[in-house]
Amino acid sequence: MTTKRSPEPFVWLLFSSGGMVTALLVPVLLFLFGVAFPLGLLPAPDHAYLASVVSHPITLLVLFGLCVLALFHWAHRFRYTLYDGLQLKKYSVPITIFCYGGAVVGSIIAAIVLLRAL
Amino acid sequence: MPETITMEVWRYRPEHESEPTWDAYDVPLRKEWAVLDGLNHIKDQLDGTLSYRWSCRMGICGSCGMTVNGEPKLSCSTFLTDYAPGPVRVEPMRNFPVIRDLVVEMGDFMAKLPAVKPWLVSDDEPDEDTEYLQTPVEMDDYKRYSMCINCMLCYSACPVYALDPDFIGPAAIALAQRYNLDSRDAGAEDRRDVLASAEGVWACTFVGECSVVCPKDVDPAGAIQRYKLTAASKAVKDLLLPRGAR
């Protein structure tokens, strides 16, 4: 039994906060933009109004935080799905690089997309 | 209600057979009989060679853990009538090496348990004349985790332990939390090296089966999740704060 401290707490914090933020915000966004606006249940905001909301620094920050945390939540969960579900733990180094690297790449893409809204 | 029920019992006698086999026995089906009573009937009346562990018959000693129809159960508190008309399949607990019939080898847990120091650690020499008082509220913090009877059903149910036998495991972590959360204890930092390691709480993926099968409602999965938050906040403090301010 080793007693070496694990780097796991940091990715676990991203995973758990990502799970909570995603569970709170994504259903609301999906309902509004996937159901309520297209079906006319709620009056849809026009493009110019939405563009001005999205280009506000606080909205950008919230959306960027949501993207980053959701991606790291996915990375952690998918890593353990591959480890335990598919029993691929012997490939832990490439799996770790793929999962968290994918989250980093996704975060960069999210930042670029969001900055374009400015 | 039928008068008898068939018990299919997993048999492994290493001196006779290289592979485990099943033996079937018809035992009386009585309202008050648990699986353990059925096994005792087999041992006393039908086949004296059957081996299994048991002691108190009342869910306190934690000796009679077995796999009953695929689920980890204390055989003394699992009733035959719940499985009527049968058959009832009784196997040894999973995730442990089998010594003989329903008797498993628990040495792995016994080796891991002392690593989490499941006793009150005190900073100074205890004074024999002093009582260490504790309020009911302080006791409530850890009481649930103190109900563990070391029956090993949680290890038997844990899919992580099945894949990674180095995992310290649900009961050992719950017992560590039983002392970490005790107002009289000063050993949390000593336990941290083991609990916050890769084989400690971080190996757990929160499947939660340990808490489902626990016969004493200890909730080891909850203990592990609580410690993950403790360990994570300590790790962040270690990273951000200067040594003196932690």
CSV table of C-alpha atoms in Angstrom, one decimal:
chain,number,residue,atom,x,y,z
A,1,MET,CA,0.0,0.0,0.0
A,2,THR,CA,1.5,3.3,-1.0
A,3,THR,CA,0.8,6.4,1.0
A,4,LYS,CA,1.8,8.9,-1.8
A,5,ARG,CA,-0.7,11.7,-2.0
A,6,SER,CA,-2.6,11.7,-5.2
A,7,PRO,CA,-3.1,14.6,-7.6
A,8,GLU,CA,-6.7,13.4,-7.8
A,9,PRO,CA,-8.3,16.0,-5.5
A,10,PHE,CA,-7.8,18.8,-8.1
A,11,VAL,CA,-9.4,16.9,-11.0
A,12,TRP,CA,-12.1,15.6,-8.6
A,13,LEU,CA,-12.9,19.2,-7.6
A,14,LEU,CA,-13.3,20.2,-11.2
A,15,PHE,CA,-15.4,17.0,-11.8
A,16,SER,CA,-17.7,17.6,-8.8
A,17,SER,CA,-18.2,21.3,-9.4
A,18,GLY,CA,-18.7,20.6,-13.1
A,19,GLY,CA,-21.4,18.1,-12.3
A,20,MET,CA,-23.2,20.5,-10.1
A,21,VAL,CA,-23.0,23.6,-12.4
A,22,THR,CA,-24.0,21.5,-15.4
A,23,ALA,CA,-26.9,20.0,-13.6
A,24,LEU,CA,-28.1,23.4,-12.6
A,25,LEU,CA,-27.6,25.4,-15.8
A,26,VAL,CA,-27.8,23.1,-18.8
A,27,PRO,CA,-31.4,21.9,-18.3
A,28,VAL,CA,-32.5,25.5,-18.1
A,29,LEU,CA,-30.6,26.5,-21.2
A,30,LEU,CA,-31.8,23.3,-23.1
A,31,PHE,CA,-35.4,24.1,-22.1
A,32,LEU,CA,-35.2,27.7,-23.1
A,33,PHE,CA,-33.3,27.3,-26.4
A,34,GLY,CA,-34.3,23.8,-27.3
A,35,VAL,CA,-38.0,23.7,-26.4
A,36,ALA,CA,-39.6,26.9,-25.2
A,37,PHE,CA,-38.3,29.4,-27.8
A,38,PRO,CA,-38.6,27.1,-30.9
A,39,LEU,CA,-42.1,26.0,-29.9
A,40,GLY,CA,-43.2,29.5,-29.1
A,41,LEU,CA,-44.0,28.6,-25.4
A,42,LEU,CA,-42.1,31.7,-24.4
A,43,PRO,CA,-41.6,34.9,-26.6
A,44,ALA,CA,-38.1,34.4,-28.1
A,45,PRO,CA,-35.6,37.3,-27.8
A,46,ASP,CA,-34.4,38.7,-31.1
A,47,HIS,CA,-30.8,38.2,-32.3
A,48,ALA,CA,-29.6,41.7,-31.5
A,49,TYR,CA,-30.8,41.4,-27.9
A,50,LEU,CA,-29.2,38.0,-27.4
A,51,ALA,CA,-26.0,39.2,-28.9
A,52,SER,CA,-25.8,42.0,-26.5
A,53,VAL,CA,-26.5,39.7,-23.5
A,54,VAL,CA,-23.8,37.2,-24.7
A,55,SER,CA,-21.2,39.9,-25.2
A,56,HIS,CA,-21.6,41.2,-21.7
A,57,PRO,CA,-18.4,40.2,-19.7
A,58,ILE,CA,-20.4,38.5,-16.9
A,59,THR,CA,-22.4,36.4,-19.3
A,60,LEU,CA,-19.1,35.5,-21.1
A,61,LEU,CA,-17.5,34.5,-17.8
A,62,VAL,CA,-20.5,32.3,-16.7
A,63,LEU,CA,-20.7,30.6,-20.1
A,64,PHE,CA,-17.0,30.0,-20.2
A,65,GLY,CA,-17.0,28.6,-16.6
A,66,LEU,CA,-19.9,26.3,-17.6
A,67,CYS,CA,-18.1,25.1,-20.7
A,68,VAL,CA,-14.8,24.5,-18.8
A,69,LEU,CA,-16.3,22.7,-15.8
A,70,ALA,CA,-18.7,20.6,-17.9
A,71,LEU,CA,-15.8,19.5,-20.1
A,72,PHE,CA,-13.7,18.5,-17.1
A,73,HIS,CA,-16.7,16.7,-15.6
A,74,TRP,CA,-16.9,14.7,-18.8
A,75,ALA,CA,-13.1,14.1,-18.9
A,76,HIS,CA,-13.1,12.7,-15.3
A,77,ARG,CA,-16.2,10.6,-15.8
A,78,PHE,CA,-15.1,9.2,-19.2
A,79,ARG,CA,-11.6,8.4,-17.8
A,80,TYR,CA,-13.2,6.2,-15.2
A,81,THR,CA,-15.6,4.7,-17.7
A,82,LEU,CA,-12.6,3.6,-19.7
A,83,TYR,CA,-10.7,2.4,-16.6
A,84,ASP,CA,-13.5,0.5,-14.9
A,85,GLY,CA,-16.2,0.0,-17.5
A,86,LEU,CA,-13.9,-1.1,-20.3
A,87,GLN,CA,-11.1,-2.2,-17.9
A,88,LEU,CA,-8.5,-0.3,-19.8
A,89,LYS,CA,-6.6,1.0,-16.7
A,90,LYS,CA,-3.3,-0.4,-18.1
A,91,TYR,CA,-3.5,2.4,-20.7
A,92,SER,CA,-3.9,5.1,-18.1
A,93,VAL,CA,-1.3,7.5,-19.4
A,94,PRO,CA,-2.8,7.9,-22.9
A,95,ILE,CA,-6.4,7.8,-21.5
A,96,THR,CA,-5.5,10.6,-19.0
A,97,ILE,CA,-3.9,12.7,-21.8
A,98,PHE,CA,-6.8,12.2,-24.1
A,99,CYS,CA,-9.5,13.0,-21.5
A,100,TYR,CA,-8.0,16.0,-19.7
A,101,GLY,CA,-6.2,17.1,-22.9
A,102,GLY,CA,-9.6,17.0,-24.7
A,103,ALA,CA,-11.1,19.1,-21.9
A,104,VAL,CA,-8.3,21.7,-22.2
A,105,VAL,CA,-8.7,21.8,-26.1
A,106,GLY,CA,-12.5,22.1,-25.7
A,107,SER,CA,-12.0,25.0,-23.2
A,108,ILE,CA,-9.7,26.8,-25.6
A,109,ILE,CA,-12.3,26.4,-28.4
A,110,ALA,CA,-15.0,27.6,-26.0
A,111,ALA,CA,-12.9,30.7,-25.2
A,112,ILE,CA,-12.4,31.5,-28.9
A,113,VAL,CA,-16.1,31.1,-29.7
A,114,LEU,CA,-17.1,33.3,-26.8
A,115,LEU,CA,-14.5,36.0,-27.5
A,116,ARG,CA,-15.9,36.2,-31.0
A,117,ALA,CA,-19.2,37.3,-29.5
A,118,LEU,CA,-17.4,40.4,-28.2
B,1,MET,CA,-46.4,-22.4,2.1
B,2,PRO,CA,-44.4,-25.5,1.0
B,3,GLU,CA,-42.9,-27.5,3.8
B,4,THR,CA,-39.4,-27.5,2.5
B,5,ILE,CA,-37.1,-25.3,0.4
B,6,THR,CA,-34.0,-26.4,-1.6
B,7,MET,CA,-30.8,-24.7,-0.7
B,8,GLU,CA,-28.1,-24.9,-3.3
B,9,VAL,CA,-24.8,-24.5,-1.5
B,10,TRP,CA,-21.4,-23.7,-3.0
B,11,ARG,CA,-19.0,-26.4,-2.0
B,12,TYR,CA,-15.2,-26.2,-2.2
B,13,ARG,CA,-13.1,-28.7,-0.3
B,14,PRO,CA,-9.6,-28.2,-1.7
B,15,GLU,CA,-8.5,-31.7,-0.6
B,16,HIS,CA,-11.3,-33.3,-2.6
B,17,GLU,CA,-12.0,-31.1,-5.6
B,18,SER,CA,-9.9,-28.7,-7.7
B,19,GLU,CA,-13.0,-26.8,-8.9
B,20,PRO,CA,-15.9,-25.6,-6.7
B,21,THR,CA,-19.2,-27.5,-7.1
B,22,TRP,CA,-22.8,-27.1,-6.0
B,23,ASP,CA,-24.7,-29.4,-3.5
B,24,ALA,CA,-28.4,-29.2,-3.1
B,25,TYR,CA,-30.2,-29.9,0.2
B,26,ASP,CA,-33.9,-29.8,1.1
B,27,VAL,CA,-34.4,-28.1,4.4
B,28,PRO,CA,-37.6,-27.3,6.4
B,29,LEU,CA,-39.2,-24.0,5.3
B,30,ARG,CA,-40.2,-22.3,8.6
B,31,LYS,CA,-41.4,-18.7,9.0
B,32,GLU,CA,-38.7,-17.9,11.6
B,33,TRP,CA,-35.8,-19.6,9.8
B,34,ALA,CA,-33.0,-17.5,8.4
B,35,VAL,CA,-30.6,-18.8,5.7
B,36,LEU,CA,-28.2,-19.5,8.6
B,37,ASP,CA,-30.7,-21.8,10.3
B,38,GLY,CA,-31.0,-23.7,7.1
B,39,LEU,CA,-27.2,-24.1,7.0
B,40,ASN,CA,-27.1,-25.2,10.6
B,41,HIS,CA,-29.8,-27.8,9.8
B,42,ILE,CA,-27.7,-29.1,6.9
B,43,LYS,CA,-24.6,-29.2,9.1
B,44,ASP,CA,-26.4,-30.9,12.0
B,45,GLN,CA,-28.7,-33.3,10.1
B,46,LEU,CA,-27.6,-33.7,6.5
B,47,ASP,CA,-24.0,-33.1,5.8
B,48,GLY,CA,-21.5,-32.5,8.7
B,49,THR,CA,-18.7,-31.6,6.3
B,50,LEU,CA,-20.2,-28.1,5.4
B,51,SER,CA,-18.0,-25.3,6.6
B,52,TYR,CA,-19.2,-21.7,7.2
B,53,ARG,CA,-18.6,-19.0,9.8
B,54,TRP,CA,-21.3,-17.8,12.3
B,55,SER,CA,-21.6,-16.8,15.9
B,56,CYS,CA,-24.3,-14.5,17.3
B,57,ARG,CA,-27.3,-15.2,15.0
B,58,MET,CA,-28.5,-11.7,15.6
B,59,GLY,CA,-26.7,-9.4,13.2
B,60,ILE,CA,-24.1,-8.2,15.6
B,61,CYS,CA,-20.9,-10.3,15.2
B,62,GLY,CA,-20.6,-9.8,11.5
B,63,SER,CA,-19.3,-13.4,10.9
B,64,CYS,CA,-22.0,-14.9,8.6
B,65,GLY,CA,-21.7,-12.8,5.5
B,66,MET,CA,-22.5,-14.8,2.4
B,67,THR,CA,-23.8,-14.3,-1.1
B,68,VAL,CA,-27.5,-15.3,-1.1
B,69,ASN,CA,-29.1,-15.5,-4.6
B,70,GLY,CA,-26.4,-13.2,-5.9
B,71,GLU,CA,-26.6,-10.5,-3.2
B,72,PRO,CA,-24.2,-9.9,-0.3
B,73,LYS,CA,-26.2,-10.7,2.9
B,74,LEU,CA,-25.8,-11.6,6.6
B,75,SER,CA,-27.2,-15.1,6.5
B,76,CYS,CA,-28.6,-14.7,10.0
B,77,SER,CA,-30.9,-11.9,9.0
B,78,THR,CA,-31.9,-13.2,5.6
B,79,PHE,CA,-35.1,-15.2,5.8
B,80,LEU,CA,-35.7,-18.4,3.8
B,81,THR,CA,-39.4,-17.5,3.3
B,82,ASP,CA,-38.4,-14.5,1.3
B,83,TYR,CA,-36.9,-16.9,-1.3
B,84,ALA,CA,-39.8,-19.4,-1.3
B,85,PRO,CA,-40.5,-21.5,-3.3
B,86,GLY,CA,-36.7,-21.6,-3.9
B,87,PRO,CA,-34.2,-22.6,-4.6
B,88,VAL,CA,-31.9,-20.4,-2.5
B,89,ARG,CA,-28.3,-20.3,-3.8
B,90,VAL,CA,-25.7,-19.7,-1.1
B,91,GLU,CA,-22.2,-18.8,-2.1
B,92,PRO,CA,-19.2,-17.4,-0.3
B,93,MET,CA,-18.8,-13.6,-0.3
B,94,ARG,CA,-17.4,-12.3,-3.6
B,95,ASN,CA,-14.0,-10.5,-4.0
B,96,PHE,CA,-12.3,-12.7,-1.4
B,97,PRO,CA,-10.2,-15.9,-1.8
B,98,VAL,CA,-12.2,-18.9,-0.6
B,99,ILE,CA,-10.6,-21.1,2.0
B,100,ARG,CA,-13.3,-23.8,2.1
B,101,ASP,CA,-17.0,-23.9,1.2
B,102,LEU,CA,-18.5,-20.6,2.5
B,103,VAL,CA,-15.4,-19.5,4.5
B,104,VAL,CA,-13.4,-16.7,3.0
B,105,GLU,CA,-9.9,-15.3,3.7
B,106,MET,CA,-10.2,-11.8,5.2
B,107,GLY,CA,-6.4,-11.2,5.7
B,108,ASP,CA,-6.4,-8.4,3.1
B,109,PHE,CA,-8.8,-6.3,5.2
B,110,MET,CA,-7.0,-7.2,8.4
B,111,ALA,CA,-3.8,-5.9,6.9
B,112,LYS,CA,-5.3,-2.7,5.7
B,113,LEU,CA,-7.4,-1.8,8.8
B,114,PRO,CA,-4.4,-0.8,11.1
B,115,ALA,CA,-3.1,1.5,8.3
B,116,VAL,CA,-6.1,3.9,9.0
B,117,LYS,CA,-5.4,3.9,12.8
B,118,PRO,CA,-9.0,3.0,13.8
B,119,TRP,CA,-8.5,4.1,17.4
B,120,LEU,CA,-8.5,7.4,19.3
B,121,VAL,CA,-5.2,9.1,18.7
B,122,SER,CA,-4.3,11.7,21.4
B,123,ASP,CA,-1.7,14.5,21.3
B,124,ASP,CA,-0.6,14.0,24.8
B,125,GLU,CA,-0.4,11.2,27.4
B,126,PRO,CA,-4.0,10.4,28.4
B,127,ASP,CA,-4.7,11.3,32.0
B,128,GLU,CA,-6.2,8.2,33.7
B,129,ASP,CA,-8.2,10.4,36.1
B,130,THR,CA,-9.7,12.6,33.4
B,131,GLU,CA,-13.0,11.9,31.7
B,132,TYR,CA,-13.1,13.0,28.1
B,133,LEU,CA,-16.6,14.5,27.9
B,134,GLN,CA,-18.5,14.7,24.7
B,135,THR,CA,-21.9,16.2,24.0
B,136,PRO,CA,-24.7,14.2,22.2
B,137,VAL,CA,-24.3,16.5,19.2
B,138,GLU,CA,-20.5,15.7,19.0
B,139,MET,CA,-21.3,12.0,19.3
B,140,ASP,CA,-23.9,12.3,16.4
B,141,ASP,CA,-21.0,13.3,14.1
B,142,TYR,CA,-19.5,9.9,14.1
B,143,LYS,CA,-22.0,7.5,15.7
B,144,ARG,CA,-23.3,6.1,12.4
B,145,TYR,CA,-19.8,5.1,11.3
B,146,SER,CA,-19.2,3.4,14.7
B,147,MET,CA,-22.0,0.8,13.9
B,148,CYS,CA,-19.7,-1.1,11.5
B,149,ILE,CA,-19.4,-4.8,12.5
B,150,ASN,CA,-16.6,-5.7,10.0
B,151,CYS,CA,-18.9,-8.1,8.2
B,152,MET,CA,-17.2,-7.4,4.8
B,153,LEU,CA,-20.5,-7.2,2.8
B,154,CYS,CA,-19.4,-3.8,1.5
B,155,TYR,CA,-16.1,-5.2,0.1
B,156,SER,CA,-18.1,-8.1,-1.4
B,157,ALA,CA,-20.4,-5.6,-3.1
B,158,CYS,CA,-17.8,-3.1,-4.2
B,159,PRO,CA,-17.0,-3.2,-7.9
B,160,VAL,CA,-13.9,-1.0,-7.4
B,161,TYR,CA,-12.4,-3.5,-4.9
B,162,ALA,CA,-13.1,-6.3,-7.3
B,163,LEU,CA,-11.0,-4.5,-10.0
B,164,ASP,CA,-8.4,-3.0,-7.8
B,165,PRO,CA,-7.6,-5.1,-4.6
B,166,ASP,CA,-5.2,-2.4,-3.4
B,167,PHE,CA,-8.3,-0.1,-2.7
B,168,ILE,CA,-8.4,0.4,1.1
B,169,GLY,CA,-12.1,-0.2,0.9
B,170,PRO,CA,-15.4,1.0,2.2
B,171,ALA,CA,-15.4,-0.3,5.8
B,172,ALA,CA,-11.8,0.8,6.5
B,173,ILE,CA,-12.5,4.3,5.3
B,174,ALA,CA,-15.8,4.5,7.2
B,175,LEU,CA,-13.9,3.4,10.4
B,176,ALA,CA,-11.2,6.0,9.7
B,177,GLN,CA,-14.0,8.6,9.5
B,178,ARG,CA,-15.5,7.3,12.7
B,179,TYR,CA,-12.4,8.4,14.5
B,180,ASN,CA,-11.6,11.5,12.3
B,181,LEU,CA,-15.0,13.0,13.3
B,182,ASP,CA,-14.7,12.1,17.0
B,183,SER,CA,-14.2,15.3,19.1
B,184,ARG,CA,-11.7,13.4,21.3
B,185,ASP,CA,-9.4,12.3,18.4
B,186,ALA,CA,-6.3,14.1,17.1
B,187,GLY,CA,-5.3,11.6,14.5
B,188,ALA,CA,-6.8,13.0,11.3
B,189,GLU,CA,-3.5,14.2,10.0
B,190,ASP,CA,-1.9,10.7,10.6
B,191,ARG,CA,-4.7,9.0,8.7
B,192,ARG,CA,-4.6,11.5,5.8
B,193,ASP,CA,-1.5,9.9,4.1
B,194,VAL,CA,-3.4,6.7,3.7
B,195,LEU,CA,-6.9,8.0,3.1
B,196,ALA,CA,-5.9,10.7,0.6
B,197,SER,CA,-3.7,8.3,-1.4
B,198,ALA,CA,-4.6,6.9,-4.8
B,199,GLU,CA,-5.7,3.7,-3.1
B,200,GLY,CA,-7.7,5.6,-0.5
B,201,VAL,CA,-10.8,7.6,-1.2
B,202,TRP,CA,-9.7,8.6,-4.7
B,203,ALA,CA,-10.0,5.0,-5.9
B,204,CYS,CA,-13.8,5.1,-5.1
B,205,THR,CA,-16.0,6.0,-8.1
B,206,PHE,CA,-19.1,6.4,-5.8
B,207,VAL,CA,-21.0,3.4,-7.1
B,208,GLY,CA,-22.7,3.2,-3.7
B,209,GLU,CA,-23.3,-0.5,-3.5
B,210,CYS,CA,-21.5,-0.6,-0.2
B,211,SER,CA,-24.2,1.6,1.4
B,212,VAL,CA,-26.9,-0.5,-0.2
B,213,VAL,CA,-25.8,-3.8,1.2
B,214,CYS,CA,-24.6,-2.5,4.7
B,215,PRO,CA,-26.7,-4.4,7.3
B,216,LYS,CA,-26.0,-1.7,9.9
B,217,ASP,CA,-26.8,1.4,7.8
B,218,VAL,CA,-23.3,2.7,8.2
B,219,ASP,CA,-23.2,4.4,4.8
B,220,PRO,CA,-19.6,3.9,3.8
B,221,ALA,CA,-20.2,5.6,0.5
B,222,GLY,CA,-21.3,8.7,2.3
B,223,ALA,CA,-18.2,8.6,4.6
B,224,ILE,CA,-15.9,8.3,1.5
B,225,GLN,CA,-17.6,11.2,-0.3
B,226,ARG,CA,-17.3,13.4,2.9
B,227,TYR,CA,-13.7,12.6,3.1
B,228,LYS,CA,-13.1,13.4,-0.6
B,229,LEU,CA,-14.3,16.9,0.2
B,230,THR,CA,-12.1,17.1,3.3
B,231,ALA,CA,-9.0,15.8,1.4
B,232,ALA,CA,-9.7,18.1,-1.6
B,233,SER,CA,-10.0,21.2,0.5
B,234,LYS,CA,-6.8,20.2,2.4
B,235,ALA,CA,-5.0,19.7,-0.9
B,236,VAL,CA,-6.0,23.1,-2.2
B,237,LYS,CA,-4.9,24.7,1.1
B,238,ASP,CA,-1.5,22.9,0.9
B,239,LEU,CA,-1.1,24.3,-2.6
B,240,LEU,CA,-2.2,27.9,-1.9
B,241,LEU,CA,-1.4,28.7,1.7
B,242,PRO,CA,2.0,29.1,3.3
B,243,ARG,CA,2.9,26.3,5.7
B,244,GLY,CA,2.1,28.2,8.9
B,245,ALA,CA,-1.5,29.2,7.9
B,246,ARG,CA,-2.8,25.7,7.0
